[in-house]
């Protein structure tokens, strides 16, 4: 079996051709069966990457500053016995954890003919493959953010939001959306509060 890969750079699509050959009874000729899959690979927007790294960097600076403030000195040689130092230390740890969240949330997507593959940006070995048939349908929604309004795809399972991706995150959002082999049930209109509740697990 031989495999050929062709790159279509302008559309950010990759075509995979698998050539399978089967010998006939008289071994006179070979019959080739070509199976192809269209794969779309996501690309993060510059704005999204700058935001994620900026939040992470700022959280490190603030955490280091707070850790320095809670470090031992002559008046408080044992900060773990000082409630104020403990609170500062915990606050610094919370800021650092919050700063890591945007980076941990980043997920490159790969959409094939029958499945979506999610891969963590930071922990690249964390890969999850989901068949299209797992989702019931998807809807288009416009999400509000500090930088404006962005179009997003919500993948729905049992009346709840299972996964989502938006034009704020991915520069080739349109290609990703068109590659979905899932029923599109139109646009979903929800208030920002309702959107937040759905992202926390509430039913749509």
CSV table of C-alpha atoms in Angstrom, one decimal:
chain,number,residue,atom,x,y,z
A,1,UNK,CA,0.0,0.0,0.0
A,2,UNK,CA,1.3,3.4,-0.9
A,3,UNK,CA,0.2,6.8,0.4
A,4,UNK,CA,0.4,10.1,-1.4
A,5,UNK,CA,0.0,13.5,0.3
A,6,UNK,CA,-0.8,16.6,-1.6
A,7,UNK,CA,-0.8,20.1,0.0
A,8,UNK,CA,-3.2,22.8,-1.1
A,9,UNK,CA,-1.6,25.8,0.6
A,10,UNK,CA,-4.0,28.6,-0.3
A,11,UNK,CA,-7.1,26.8,1.1
A,12,UNK,CA,-5.1,25.3,4.0
A,13,UNK,CA,-6.5,21.8,3.0
A,14,UNK,CA,-4.6,18.6,2.7
A,15,UNK,CA,-5.7,15.7,0.5
A,16,UNK,CA,-4.8,12.2,1.5
A,17,UNK,CA,-4.9,9.6,-1.2
A,18,UNK,CA,-4.5,6.0,-0.3
A,19,UNK,CA,-3.8,3.7,-3.2
A,20,UNK,CA,-4.8,0.1,-2.6
A,21,UNK,CA,-4.0,-2.6,-5.1
A,22,UNK,CA,-5.6,-6.0,-5.3
A,23,UNK,CA,-4.2,-8.9,-7.5
A,24,UNK,CA,-6.7,-10.6,-9.8
A,25,UNK,CA,-7.0,-14.4,-10.2
A,26,UNK,CA,-4.8,-14.6,-13.3
A,27,UNK,CA,-2.5,-11.9,-12.0
A,28,UNK,CA,-2.7,-10.1,-15.4
A,29,UNK,CA,-3.6,-6.7,-14.1
A,30,UNK,CA,-4.1,-4.8,-10.9
A,31,UNK,CA,-7.2,-2.8,-9.9
A,32,UNK,CA,-6.5,0.4,-7.9
A,33,UNK,CA,-9.1,1.7,-5.5
A,34,UNK,CA,-8.5,5.3,-4.4
A,35,UNK,CA,-9.8,6.5,-1.1
A,36,UNK,CA,-9.4,10.1,-0.3
A,37,UNK,CA,-10.0,12.2,2.8
A,38,UNK,CA,-10.2,15.9,3.0
A,39,UNK,CA,-8.4,17.3,6.0
A,40,UNK,CA,-8.5,20.8,7.3
A,41,UNK,CA,-5.9,21.9,9.9
A,42,UNK,CA,-6.6,24.9,12.1
A,43,UNK,CA,-4.4,28.0,12.3
A,44,UNK,CA,-4.6,30.3,15.3
A,45,UNK,CA,-5.2,34.0,14.8
A,46,UNK,CA,-2.4,36.3,15.8
A,47,UNK,CA,-4.7,38.2,18.1
A,48,UNK,CA,-5.6,35.0,20.0
A,49,UNK,CA,-1.9,33.9,20.4
A,50,UNK,CA,-0.8,37.4,21.5
A,51,UNK,CA,-3.7,37.4,24.1
A,52,UNK,CA,-2.7,34.0,25.5
A,53,UNK,CA,1.0,34.7,25.8
A,54,UNK,CA,0.4,38.2,27.2
A,55,UNK,CA,-1.9,36.9,29.9
A,56,UNK,CA,0.6,34.2,30.8
A,57,UNK,CA,3.6,36.5,30.9
A,58,UNK,CA,1.7,39.1,32.9
A,59,UNK,CA,0.6,36.5,35.4
A,60,UNK,CA,4.2,35.3,35.9
A,61,UNK,CA,5.4,38.9,36.6
A,62,UNK,CA,2.6,39.6,39.1
A,63,UNK,CA,3.1,36.2,40.8
A,64,UNK,CA,6.9,36.8,41.2
A,65,UNK,CA,6.2,40.2,42.6
A,66,UNK,CA,3.7,38.8,45.1
A,67,UNK,CA,6.0,35.9,46.0
A,68,UNK,CA,8.8,38.4,46.7
A,69,UNK,CA,6.4,40.3,49.0
A,70,UNK,CA,5.6,37.2,50.9
A,71,UNK,CA,9.2,36.0,51.2
A,72,UNK,CA,10.9,35.9,54.6
A,73,UNK,CA,12.5,39.0,56.1
A,74,UNK,CA,14.0,40.0,59.4
A,75,UNK,CA,10.7,40.9,60.9
A,76,UNK,CA,8.9,37.8,59.6
A,77,UNK,CA,11.5,35.0,59.3
A,78,UNK,CA,8.8,32.4,59.0
A,79,UNK,CA,6.1,33.6,56.5
A,80,UNK,CA,4.1,30.4,56.8
A,81,UNK,CA,3.2,31.5,60.4
A,82,UNK,CA,2.1,34.9,59.1
A,83,UNK,CA,-1.6,34.9,57.8
A,84,UNK,CA,-0.9,37.9,55.6
A,85,UNK,CA,2.0,36.2,53.9
A,86,UNK,CA,0.0,33.0,53.4
A,87,UNK,CA,-2.8,35.0,51.8
A,88,UNK,CA,-0.4,36.8,49.5
A,89,UNK,CA,1.2,33.5,48.5
A,90,UNK,CA,-2.2,31.9,47.7
A,91,UNK,CA,-3.2,35.0,45.7
A,92,UNK,CA,0.0,34.8,43.7
A,93,UNK,CA,-0.6,31.1,43.0
A,94,UNK,CA,-4.2,31.8,41.9
A,95,UNK,CA,-3.0,34.5,39.5
A,96,UNK,CA,-0.4,32.2,38.0
A,97,UNK,CA,-3.1,29.5,37.5
A,98,UNK,CA,-5.4,31.9,35.9
A,99,UNK,CA,-2.6,33.1,33.5
A,100,UNK,CA,-2.0,29.5,32.4
A,101,UNK,CA,-5.6,28.9,31.5
A,102,UNK,CA,-5.6,30.6,28.0
A,103,UNK,CA,-2.5,28.6,27.0
A,104,UNK,CA,-4.0,25.3,28.3
A,105,UNK,CA,-7.3,26.0,26.5
A,106,UNK,CA,-5.6,26.4,23.1
A,107,UNK,CA,-6.4,23.4,20.9
A,108,UNK,CA,-5.2,22.9,17.3
A,109,UNK,CA,-8.0,21.2,15.3
A,110,UNK,CA,-7.8,18.7,12.5
A,111,UNK,CA,-11.0,17.9,10.7
A,112,UNK,CA,-11.2,14.9,8.5
A,113,UNK,CA,-14.1,13.3,6.5
A,114,UNK,CA,-15.5,11.4,9.5
A,115,UNK,CA,-13.9,12.9,12.6
A,116,UNK,CA,-12.5,15.8,14.5
A,117,UNK,CA,-9.1,15.6,16.2
A,118,UNK,CA,-8.4,17.9,19.1
A,119,UNK,CA,-4.8,18.3,20.3
A,120,UNK,CA,-3.6,20.4,23.2
A,121,UNK,CA,-1.2,23.2,22.3
A,122,UNK,CA,0.9,22.9,25.4
A,123,UNK,CA,0.6,19.2,26.0
A,124,UNK,CA,0.8,18.0,22.4
A,125,UNK,CA,0.6,14.3,23.5
A,126,UNK,CA,-2.9,14.9,24.7
A,127,UNK,CA,-4.9,14.0,21.6
A,128,UNK,CA,-8.7,13.3,21.4
A,129,UNK,CA,-10.5,11.9,18.4
A,130,UNK,CA,-14.2,12.4,18.1
A,131,UNK,CA,-16.4,10.9,15.4
A,132,UNK,CA,-18.9,13.3,13.7
A,133,UNK,CA,-21.8,10.9,14.6
A,134,UNK,CA,-21.1,11.6,18.3
A,135,UNK,CA,-22.5,15.1,18.0
A,136,UNK,CA,-26.3,15.6,17.3
A,137,UNK,CA,-25.9,18.8,15.3
A,138,UNK,CA,-24.2,22.2,15.4
A,139,UNK,CA,-25.3,25.8,15.6
A,140,UNK,CA,-23.8,29.1,14.7
A,141,UNK,CA,-23.7,31.7,17.5
A,142,UNK,CA,-22.1,35.1,17.9
A,143,UNK,CA,-20.0,35.3,21.1
A,144,UNK,CA,-19.2,38.6,22.9
A,145,UNK,CA,-15.7,39.4,24.0
A,146,UNK,CA,-13.6,42.4,25.1
A,147,UNK,CA,-12.5,42.7,21.4
A,148,UNK,CA,-15.9,42.6,19.8
A,149,UNK,CA,-18.3,40.0,18.5
A,150,UNK,CA,-17.1,36.8,16.8
A,151,UNK,CA,-18.8,34.0,15.0
A,152,UNK,CA,-18.6,30.6,16.7
A,153,UNK,CA,-19.6,27.0,16.1
A,154,UNK,CA,-21.3,25.2,18.9
A,155,UNK,CA,-21.2,21.4,18.7
A,156,UNK,CA,-24.3,20.0,20.5
A,157,UNK,CA,-24.7,16.7,22.3
A,158,UNK,CA,-27.9,15.9,24.2
A,159,UNK,CA,-29.0,19.5,24.3
A,160,UNK,CA,-25.7,20.7,25.8
A,161,UNK,CA,-22.6,22.4,24.5
A,162,UNK,CA,-20.0,19.7,23.9
A,163,UNK,CA,-17.3,21.7,22.1
A,164,UNK,CA,-16.9,25.0,20.3
A,165,UNK,CA,-14.5,27.0,18.2
A,166,UNK,CA,-14.7,30.6,16.9
A,167,UNK,CA,-13.3,33.0,14.4
A,168,UNK,CA,-11.5,34.7,17.2
A,169,UNK,CA,-9.4,31.6,17.8
A,170,UNK,CA,-8.8,30.4,14.3
A,171,UNK,CA,-7.9,32.4,11.2
A,172,UNK,CA,-9.3,29.7,8.9
A,173,UNK,CA,-12.6,29.4,10.8
A,174,UNK,CA,-14.6,29.3,7.6
A,175,UNK,CA,-12.7,26.3,6.2
A,176,UNK,CA,-13.1,24.5,9.5
A,177,UNK,CA,-16.9,25.2,9.6
A,178,UNK,CA,-17.4,24.1,6.0
A,179,UNK,CA,-15.5,20.8,6.6
A,180,UNK,CA,-17.9,19.7,9.3
A,181,UNK,CA,-20.0,16.7,8.3
A,182,UNK,CA,-22.7,17.5,10.9
A,183,UNK,CA,-26.2,18.8,10.6
A,184,UNK,CA,-26.4,22.6,10.8
A,185,UNK,CA,-29.5,23.8,12.6
A,186,UNK,CA,-28.9,27.5,11.9
A,187,UNK,CA,-28.2,30.4,14.3
A,188,UNK,CA,-28.5,30.4,18.0
A,189,UNK,CA,-29.4,33.6,19.8
A,190,UNK,CA,-28.4,33.7,23.5
A,191,UNK,CA,-27.5,36.5,25.9
A,192,UNK,CA,-23.9,36.6,27.2
A,193,UNK,CA,-25.1,35.3,30.6
A,194,UNK,CA,-26.9,32.4,29.0
A,195,UNK,CA,-23.8,31.6,26.9
A,196,UNK,CA,-21.7,31.5,30.0
A,197,UNK,CA,-24.2,29.2,31.7
A,198,UNK,CA,-24.2,26.9,28.7
A,199,UNK,CA,-20.4,26.8,28.7
A,200,UNK,CA,-20.6,25.8,32.4
A,201,UNK,CA,-22.8,22.8,31.6
A,202,UNK,CA,-26.4,24.2,31.5
A,203,UNK,CA,-28.8,23.0,28.8
A,204,UNK,CA,-29.2,25.3,25.7
